[in-house]
Short mmCIF file of C-alpha atoms and ligand atoms in Angstrom, two decimals:
data_model
loop_
_atom_site.label_atom_id
_atom_site.label_comp_id
_atom_site.label_asym_id
_atom_site.label_seq_id
_atom_site.Cartn_x
_atom_site.Cartn_y
_atom_site.Cartn_z
CA MET A 13 22.50 114.18 71.75
CA ALA A 14 20.83 112.95 68.60
CA ALA A 15 18.61 109.88 69.00
CA THR A 16 19.30 106.74 66.97
CA PRO A 17 17.11 106.78 63.82
CA ASP A 18 14.19 104.32 63.87
CA PRO A 19 15.06 101.63 61.27
CA ALA A 20 11.28 101.25 60.41
CA LEU A 21 11.13 104.85 59.24
CA PRO A 22 12.11 105.83 55.73
CA MET A 23 15.50 107.37 55.57
CA PRO A 24 14.63 111.10 55.76
CA SER A 25 17.99 112.02 54.37
CA ASP A 26 17.27 109.98 51.32
CA ASN A 27 15.81 112.27 48.67
CA GLU A 28 14.81 109.18 46.78
CA SER A 29 12.36 108.14 49.49
CA LEU A 30 10.55 111.53 49.43
CA THR A 31 10.40 111.37 45.66
CA GLN A 32 9.00 107.87 45.92
CA ILE A 33 6.39 108.92 48.51
CA GLU A 34 5.34 111.82 46.30
CA SER A 35 4.93 109.80 43.13
CA GLN A 36 3.14 106.91 44.87
CA ALA A 37 0.86 109.27 46.78
CA LEU A 38 -0.13 111.20 43.69
CA SER A 39 -0.77 108.15 41.52
CA GLU A 40 -2.83 106.45 44.26
CA LEU A 41 -4.78 109.67 44.75
CA ASP A 42 -5.56 109.67 41.08
CA ALA A 43 -7.23 106.27 41.41
CA VAL A 44 -9.35 107.32 44.41
CA ALA A 45 -13.04 107.21 43.40
CA ASN A 46 -15.02 107.92 46.56
CA ASP A 47 -14.89 109.56 49.99
CA ASP A 48 -14.01 106.34 51.85
CA ALA A 49 -11.01 105.64 49.60
CA LEU A 50 -9.92 109.27 49.97
CA GLU A 51 -9.97 108.99 53.76
CA ARG A 52 -7.92 105.78 53.61
CA TRP A 53 -5.43 107.56 51.37
CA ARG A 54 -5.20 110.54 53.74
CA VAL A 55 -4.56 108.28 56.73
CA ALA A 56 -1.90 106.33 54.77
CA TYR A 57 0.14 109.44 53.93
CA LEU A 58 -0.85 112.24 56.28
CA GLY A 59 -2.39 110.40 59.27
CA ARG A 60 -0.63 110.09 62.65
CA ARG A 61 1.40 107.15 61.40
CA GLY A 62 1.21 108.12 57.74
CA ARG A 63 4.23 107.74 55.54
CA LEU A 64 4.98 111.47 55.24
CA THR A 65 4.20 112.15 58.92
CA LEU A 66 6.81 109.61 59.89
CA VAL A 67 9.37 111.30 57.67
CA LEU A 68 8.62 114.63 59.34
CA ARG A 69 8.86 113.07 62.76
CA GLY A 70 12.25 111.56 61.92
CA LEU A 71 13.68 114.99 61.04
CA ALA A 72 14.65 115.62 64.65
CA ASP A 73 17.21 112.85 64.42
CA LEU A 74 19.04 114.38 61.51
CA PRO A 75 22.09 116.58 61.61
CA ILE A 76 21.13 120.25 61.38
CA GLU A 77 22.16 120.74 57.73
CA GLU A 78 20.30 117.69 56.56
CA ARG A 79 17.29 118.54 58.73
CA ARG A 80 16.90 121.92 57.04
CA ARG A 81 17.20 120.60 53.52
CA VAL A 82 15.01 117.52 53.97
CA GLY A 83 12.60 119.33 56.31
CA ALA A 84 11.95 122.09 53.76
CA ARG A 85 11.19 119.57 51.07
CA ALA A 86 9.08 117.34 53.29
CA ASN A 87 6.99 120.33 54.44
CA ARG A 88 6.41 121.44 50.86
CA LEU A 89 5.28 117.92 50.01
CA LYS A 90 2.96 117.91 53.03
CA GLN A 91 1.33 121.16 51.88
CA GLN A 92 1.09 119.84 48.38
CA LEU A 93 -0.58 116.58 49.50
CA GLU A 94 -2.98 118.43 51.81
CA ALA A 95 -3.99 120.72 48.96
CA SER A 96 -4.44 117.69 46.69
CA VAL A 97 -6.75 116.02 49.23
CA GLU A 98 -8.93 119.11 49.38
CA GLU A 99 -9.02 119.42 45.64
CA LYS A 100 -9.95 115.74 45.26
CA ARG A 101 -12.61 116.04 47.94
CA ALA A 102 -14.17 118.96 46.07
CA ARG A 103 -14.08 117.06 42.76
CA LEU A 104 -15.74 113.98 44.30
CA ALA A 105 -18.48 116.14 45.81
CA GLN A 106 -19.06 117.84 42.48
CA SER A 107 -19.41 114.62 40.48
CA ALA A 108 -21.70 113.11 43.14
CA GLY A 109 -23.91 116.18 42.78
CA GLU A 110 -23.91 115.87 39.01
CA ALA A 111 -24.86 112.19 39.23
CA LEU A 112 -27.71 113.07 41.58
CA ASN A 113 -28.92 115.79 39.25
CA ALA A 114 -28.85 113.43 36.30
CA GLU A 115 -30.91 110.89 38.22
CA ARG A 116 -33.47 113.31 39.54
CA ILE A 117 -37.05 112.50 38.53
CA ASP A 118 -39.61 115.22 38.09
CA VAL A 119 -42.64 113.55 39.60
CA THR A 120 -44.86 116.41 38.47
CA LEU A 121 -44.34 115.65 34.74
CA PRO A 122 -47.29 113.86 33.06
CA GLY A 123 -46.52 110.23 32.09
CA PRO A 124 -46.28 109.13 28.45
CA PRO A 125 -49.78 108.45 27.08
CA LEU A 126 -50.84 104.77 27.17
CA PRO A 127 -52.38 103.57 23.91
CA ARG A 128 -56.00 102.67 24.53
CA GLY A 129 -57.52 99.67 22.77
CA ARG A 130 -61.11 99.39 21.62
CA LEU A 131 -63.48 96.78 20.29
CA HIS A 132 -63.35 95.89 16.60
CA PRO A 133 -66.33 97.45 14.75
CA THR A 134 -67.77 94.00 13.97
CA THR A 135 -67.58 93.06 17.66
CA GLN A 136 -69.41 96.28 18.57
CA THR A 137 -72.18 95.51 16.08
CA LEU A 138 -72.31 91.85 17.13
CA ARG A 139 -72.82 92.88 20.77
CA ASP A 140 -75.57 95.35 19.82
CA VAL A 141 -77.34 92.69 17.75
CA LEU A 142 -77.14 90.12 20.55
CA ASP A 143 -78.34 92.68 23.13
CA CYS A 144 -81.32 93.40 20.91
CA PHE A 145 -82.38 89.73 20.75
CA VAL A 146 -81.61 89.09 24.41
CA SER A 147 -84.00 91.91 25.27
CA MET A 148 -86.66 90.05 23.23
CA GLY A 149 -86.17 86.88 25.28
CA PHE A 150 -83.60 84.98 23.18
CA GLN A 151 -80.74 83.08 24.85
CA VAL A 152 -77.18 83.24 23.48
CA VAL A 153 -75.51 79.86 22.80
CA GLU A 154 -72.47 78.81 20.74
CA GLY A 155 -71.45 75.88 18.56
CA PRO A 156 -68.26 74.51 16.94
CA GLU A 157 -66.51 76.15 13.98
CA ILE A 158 -65.24 72.77 12.77
CA GLU A 159 -68.43 70.97 11.96
CA TRP A 160 -69.64 67.62 10.66
CA ASP A 161 -71.00 67.44 7.13
CA HIS A 162 -74.07 65.94 8.83
CA TYR A 163 -74.95 69.10 10.79
CA ASN A 164 -73.80 71.62 8.20
CA PHE A 165 -75.66 69.98 5.27
CA GLU A 166 -77.38 66.60 5.67
CA ALA A 167 -79.54 67.34 8.70
CA LEU A 168 -80.56 70.64 7.09
CA ARG A 169 -82.02 68.79 4.10
CA ILE A 170 -79.02 69.53 1.88
CA PRO A 171 -77.95 66.04 0.70
CA ARG A 172 -74.64 65.40 -1.06
CA ASP A 173 -75.97 65.80 -4.60
CA HIS A 174 -78.25 68.74 -3.81
CA PRO A 175 -77.61 71.82 -5.95
CA ALA A 176 -78.01 74.03 -2.84
CA ARG A 177 -74.55 72.87 -1.74
CA ASP A 178 -73.18 75.10 -4.50
CA MET A 179 -74.32 78.08 -2.42
CA TRP A 180 -71.81 77.21 0.26
CA ASP A 181 -68.56 76.32 -1.46
CA THR A 182 -66.81 74.64 1.36
CA LEU A 183 -63.39 74.42 3.07
CA TRP A 184 -63.06 70.74 3.98
CA ILE A 185 -60.92 69.39 6.81
CA ASP A 186 -58.18 67.03 5.61
CA TYR A 187 -59.61 63.99 7.43
CA GLU A 188 -61.03 60.93 5.70
CA LYS A 189 -63.40 58.32 7.02
CA ASP A 190 -64.78 55.49 4.88
CA GLY A 191 -63.41 57.23 1.77
CA GLU A 192 -65.30 60.46 2.59
CA ARG A 193 -64.36 63.79 4.12
CA PRO A 194 -66.99 64.27 6.83
CA MET A 195 -65.61 67.44 8.50
CA LEU A 196 -65.50 71.04 7.32
CA LEU A 197 -65.26 74.64 8.45
CA ARG A 198 -68.94 75.47 8.91
CA THR A 199 -70.31 77.52 6.03
CA HIS A 200 -73.14 78.99 8.12
CA THR A 201 -74.42 78.98 11.71
CA SER A 202 -77.55 76.99 10.79
CA PRO A 203 -76.10 73.62 11.99
CA ASN A 204 -76.76 75.00 15.47
CA GLN A 205 -80.50 74.87 14.80
CA ILE A 206 -80.17 71.08 14.83
CA ARG A 207 -77.70 70.98 17.72
CA VAL A 208 -79.90 73.18 19.94
CA MET A 209 -83.11 71.27 19.16
CA GLU A 210 -81.37 67.93 19.79
CA GLN A 211 -80.31 69.21 23.20
CA THR A 212 -83.78 70.59 24.04
CA PRO A 213 -86.15 67.63 24.39
CA GLU A 214 -89.26 69.75 24.16
CA PRO A 215 -89.95 73.37 22.93
CA PRO A 216 -90.07 76.29 23.65
CA VAL A 217 -86.73 77.17 22.04
CA ARG A 218 -85.54 80.76 21.64
CA VAL A 219 -81.83 81.10 20.87
CA VAL A 220 -79.36 83.26 18.97
CA VAL A 221 -76.02 81.70 17.97
CA PRO A 222 -73.12 84.00 17.01
CA GLY A 223 -69.95 82.76 15.31
CA LYS A 224 -67.51 82.78 12.42
CA VAL A 225 -68.30 80.94 9.21
CA TYR A 226 -66.05 80.14 6.25
CA ARG A 227 -66.64 79.88 2.52
CA TYR A 228 -64.35 79.05 -0.33
CA GLU A 229 -65.22 81.98 -2.53
CA ALA A 230 -63.76 85.05 -4.24
CA THR A 231 -64.00 88.29 -2.27
CA ASP A 232 -65.75 91.48 -3.43
CA PRO A 233 -67.15 94.59 -1.65
CA THR A 234 -69.84 92.53 0.15
CA HIS A 235 -68.24 89.06 0.28
CA GLU A 236 -65.41 87.80 2.48
CA TRP A 237 -64.15 84.22 2.75
CA MET A 238 -64.75 84.44 6.50
CA HIS A 239 -67.62 86.36 8.03
CA ILE A 240 -69.61 86.42 11.27
CA GLN A 241 -73.19 85.24 11.38
CA VAL A 242 -75.88 85.29 14.02
CA GLU A 243 -78.38 82.45 13.76
CA GLY A 244 -81.79 82.82 15.34
CA LEU A 245 -84.27 80.05 16.15
CA ALA A 246 -87.65 80.15 17.85
CA VAL A 247 -89.86 77.05 18.13
CA ASP A 248 -93.09 76.89 20.09
CA GLU A 249 -96.80 76.32 19.71
CA GLY A 250 -98.51 78.84 17.43
CA ILE A 251 -95.45 80.58 15.97
CA SER A 252 -96.29 82.07 12.55
CA LEU A 253 -94.68 83.96 9.70
CA ALA A 254 -96.11 87.13 11.25
CA ASP A 255 -93.94 86.51 14.33
CA LEU A 256 -90.88 86.15 12.12
CA LYS A 257 -91.59 89.36 10.20
CA GLY A 258 -92.49 91.28 13.34
CA THR A 259 -89.34 90.16 15.15
CA LEU A 260 -87.04 91.04 12.24
CA ALA A 261 -88.76 94.36 11.48
CA ASP A 262 -88.39 95.35 15.14
CA PHE A 263 -84.73 94.27 15.07
CA ALA A 264 -84.09 96.35 11.92
CA ARG A 265 -85.74 99.44 13.44
CA ARG A 266 -83.67 99.13 16.63
CA ILE A 267 -80.35 98.63 14.83
CA PHE A 268 -80.78 100.96 11.83
CA GLY A 269 -83.27 103.54 13.11
CA PRO A 270 -86.76 104.29 11.76
CA ASP A 271 -85.66 105.88 8.47
CA ARG A 272 -84.05 102.85 6.82
CA LYS A 273 -86.16 101.01 4.27
CA VAL A 274 -86.63 97.29 4.94
CA ALA A 275 -87.87 94.73 2.38
CA PHE A 276 -88.70 91.03 2.62
CA ARG A 277 -88.29 89.00 -0.53
CA CYS A 278 -88.86 85.31 -1.26
CA ASP A 279 -85.73 83.21 -1.19
CA TYR A 280 -84.95 79.53 -1.10
CA PHE A 281 -83.20 77.62 1.69
CA PRO A 282 -83.80 73.83 1.88
CA PHE A 283 -84.31 73.93 5.66
CA VAL A 284 -87.16 76.48 5.73
CA GLU A 285 -90.56 76.68 4.09
CA PRO A 286 -91.36 79.35 3.09
CA GLY A 287 -87.97 81.06 2.87
CA MET A 288 -87.14 84.74 2.52
CA GLU A 289 -84.38 87.28 2.70
CA LEU A 290 -84.32 90.66 4.42
CA ARG A 291 -82.80 93.58 2.56
CA ILE A 292 -82.03 97.14 3.63
CA ASP A 293 -81.85 100.04 1.16
CA CYS A 294 -78.24 100.83 0.22
CA PHE A 295 -76.79 103.55 2.47
CA LEU A 296 -74.44 104.68 -0.25
CA CYS A 297 -76.66 105.29 -3.26
CA GLY A 298 -80.00 105.53 -1.40
CA GLY A 299 -81.46 102.81 -3.66
CA GLU A 300 -80.19 104.17 -6.99
CA GLY A 301 -77.72 101.28 -7.49
CA CYS A 302 -73.92 101.32 -7.02
CA ARG A 303 -70.86 99.05 -6.78
CA THR A 304 -71.43 98.29 -3.09
CA CYS A 305 -75.01 97.04 -3.60
CA SER A 306 -74.15 95.33 -6.90
CA HIS A 307 -76.36 97.95 -8.63
CA SER A 308 -79.51 96.59 -7.00
CA GLY A 309 -80.20 99.47 -4.59
CA TRP A 310 -80.45 96.95 -1.71
CA ILE A 311 -78.06 95.13 0.60
CA GLU A 312 -79.13 91.68 1.78
CA ILE A 313 -78.45 91.18 5.46
CA LEU A 314 -80.14 87.90 6.30
CA GLY A 315 -81.88 84.75 5.16
CA ALA A 316 -84.89 83.47 7.10
CA GLY A 317 -88.00 81.34 7.02
CA MET A 318 -90.31 78.95 8.84
CA VAL A 319 -88.48 75.84 10.07
CA HIS A 320 -89.23 72.97 7.66
CA PRO A 321 -91.62 70.45 9.31
CA GLU A 322 -89.37 67.56 8.27
CA ILE A 323 -86.58 69.09 10.36
CA LEU A 324 -88.85 69.39 13.40
CA ASP A 325 -89.88 65.75 13.00
CA ALA A 326 -86.26 64.62 12.53
CA VAL A 327 -85.22 66.08 15.91
CA GLY A 328 -88.24 64.45 17.57
CA TYR A 329 -90.59 67.45 17.77
CA ASP A 330 -94.25 67.00 16.79
CA SER A 331 -94.55 69.19 13.68
CA GLU A 332 -98.37 69.09 13.96
CA ARG A 333 -98.10 70.82 17.31
CA TYR A 334 -95.01 72.99 17.02
CA THR A 335 -93.89 75.54 14.45
CA GLY A 336 -90.85 77.76 14.39
CA PHE A 337 -88.90 80.41 12.54
CA ALA A 338 -85.17 80.72 11.88
CA PHE A 339 -82.90 83.40 10.48
CA GLY A 340 -79.17 83.83 9.76
CA MET A 341 -77.63 87.26 9.38
CA GLY A 342 -74.21 88.60 8.31
CA ILE A 343 -72.76 90.92 10.96
CA GLU A 344 -70.24 92.64 8.65
CA ARG A 345 -73.00 93.72 6.29
CA ILE A 346 -74.93 95.18 9.22
CA ALA A 347 -71.82 97.05 10.41
CA MET A 348 -71.30 98.34 6.85
CA LEU A 349 -74.84 99.70 6.73
CA ARG A 350 -74.57 101.29 10.16
CA HIS A 351 -71.25 103.04 9.56
CA GLY A 352 -71.37 103.65 5.80
CA ILE A 353 -68.46 101.32 4.99
CA GLU A 354 -68.15 100.66 1.26
CA ASP A 355 -66.04 97.52 1.26
CA ILE A 356 -66.29 94.53 3.64
CA ARG A 357 -62.59 93.73 3.11
CA LEU A 358 -61.63 96.82 5.16
CA PHE A 359 -62.69 94.99 8.34
CA TYR A 360 -59.99 92.37 8.05
CA SER A 361 -57.13 94.22 6.37
CA ASN A 362 -55.78 95.19 9.80
CA ASP A 363 -55.38 98.85 8.82
CA LEU A 364 -55.35 100.83 12.08
CA ARG A 365 -56.24 104.06 10.26
CA PHE A 366 -59.56 102.42 9.41
CA LEU A 367 -60.12 100.67 12.75
CA ARG A 368 -59.37 103.77 14.88
CA GLN A 369 -62.45 105.49 13.48
CA PHE A 370 -64.82 103.27 15.46
C1 FA5 B 403 -77.27 81.36 5.07
O1 FA5 B 403 -76.11 81.26 5.42
C2 FA5 B 403 -78.39 80.67 5.78
N1 FA5 B 403 -77.83 79.78 6.73
C3 FA5 B 403 -79.28 81.71 6.42
C4 FA5 B 403 -80.57 81.17 6.95
C5 FA5 B 403 -80.66 80.83 8.28
C6 FA5 B 403 -81.67 81.03 6.14
C7 FA5 B 403 -81.87 80.35 8.81
C8 FA5 B 403 -82.86 80.56 6.64
C9 FA5 B 403 -82.95 80.23 7.96
P1 FA5 B 403 -76.77 83.12 3.21
O2 FA5 B 403 -75.75 82.36 2.49
O3 FA5 B 403 -77.65 83.99 2.40
O4 FA5 B 403 -77.66 82.17 4.10
O5 FA5 B 403 -76.03 84.03 4.30
C10 FA5 B 403 -76.73 84.74 5.30
C11 FA5 B 403 -76.20 86.14 5.42
O6 FA5 B 403 -74.79 86.11 5.66
C12 FA5 B 403 -76.33 86.97 4.15
O7 FA5 B 403 -77.58 87.59 4.11
C13 FA5 B 403 -75.23 87.96 4.29
O8 FA5 B 403 -75.61 89.02 5.14
C14 FA5 B 403 -74.17 87.18 4.99
N2 FA5 B 403 -73.19 86.62 4.05
C15 FA5 B 403 -73.32 85.56 3.25
N3 FA5 B 403 -72.21 85.32 2.56
C16 FA5 B 403 -71.32 86.27 2.92
C17 FA5 B 403 -69.97 86.57 2.59
N4 FA5 B 403 -69.28 85.83 1.73
N5 FA5 B 403 -69.36 87.62 3.17
C18 FA5 B 403 -70.05 88.36 4.07
N6 FA5 B 403 -71.31 88.14 4.45
C19 FA5 B 403 -71.95 87.10 3.88
#
């Protein structure tokens, strides 16, 4: 006797319900994206209580004719769904493999090269110059780039109406006090002579002071509106012009080598007496005269002299007892001479093709 059909089961005799199961199963399978979802799908249709399994189980309750017809169709659908699961499983495995392959990192490949920085050529020369003076017993100190008129000019015996102020055309700070502009971008490192002596109650003094200086002037192959100077100052008992010349000649030999020609020539600076400049023969023309040396055959690298006694007295030193020398050099010019650079403006044009050579 045939059992009563379970009302929870789909009507196996209903072709519609098999068609529905087939179309739902296939469209859901299409959306399956991973192994877990595939397993859930398999259980839902082909598992022990899956939708198709229940149809197959219900076949026994059907009349023989119906059972044959529906059974044949349901079994075909079962085979079809089982084949689809396998196919889907294979496709998922394949795409997982491809994703893994795409992500694989070859740890044996060399990394991309890291760009390596280096010191600017003027910094390299500055450090060599400072090392040279440190080895002679000088101390390195620094001072402000924004300076008072007092230190930059007045205290160095360059009063307001003094023609020497023309030598240092000045960039003034936009700040007024008592109708005057007392601050400026320092035009040289010499104000630090005063600052250091004021802070050192009694000699000996032996310092070098590096730093940027600014001038309001047109540029040419040896002039920039900003350049780096190193100031030197030595004050003690018994210091003479011979000490100044000996120190600078030794410096020039160490920085330029023994073959460079060095010449001292008289020059005027209000804060030294006597004053002089140090020149090196032009690397480019060998002294013949060219554009870089302004056709003189020489390139001036520093001004120097014996500290004026009035300056020693003004900072409270006894000028009868103490004497001193001072110098101020341009670092770019020294770097030009060392490396054979024809135009100072190359240093600050930010052209990496130029800078990478050093
Ligand atoms: C001075 O600046 C004095 N303070 C030097 C000094 C110090 C004299 C102590 C006596 C005692 P001068 O203006 O000549 O002097 O500059 C000194 C050096 O800086 C020059 O020899 C030159 O090498 C460099 N220099 C001067 N002007 C420029 C410029 N516009 N561009 C690049 N370098 C410069």
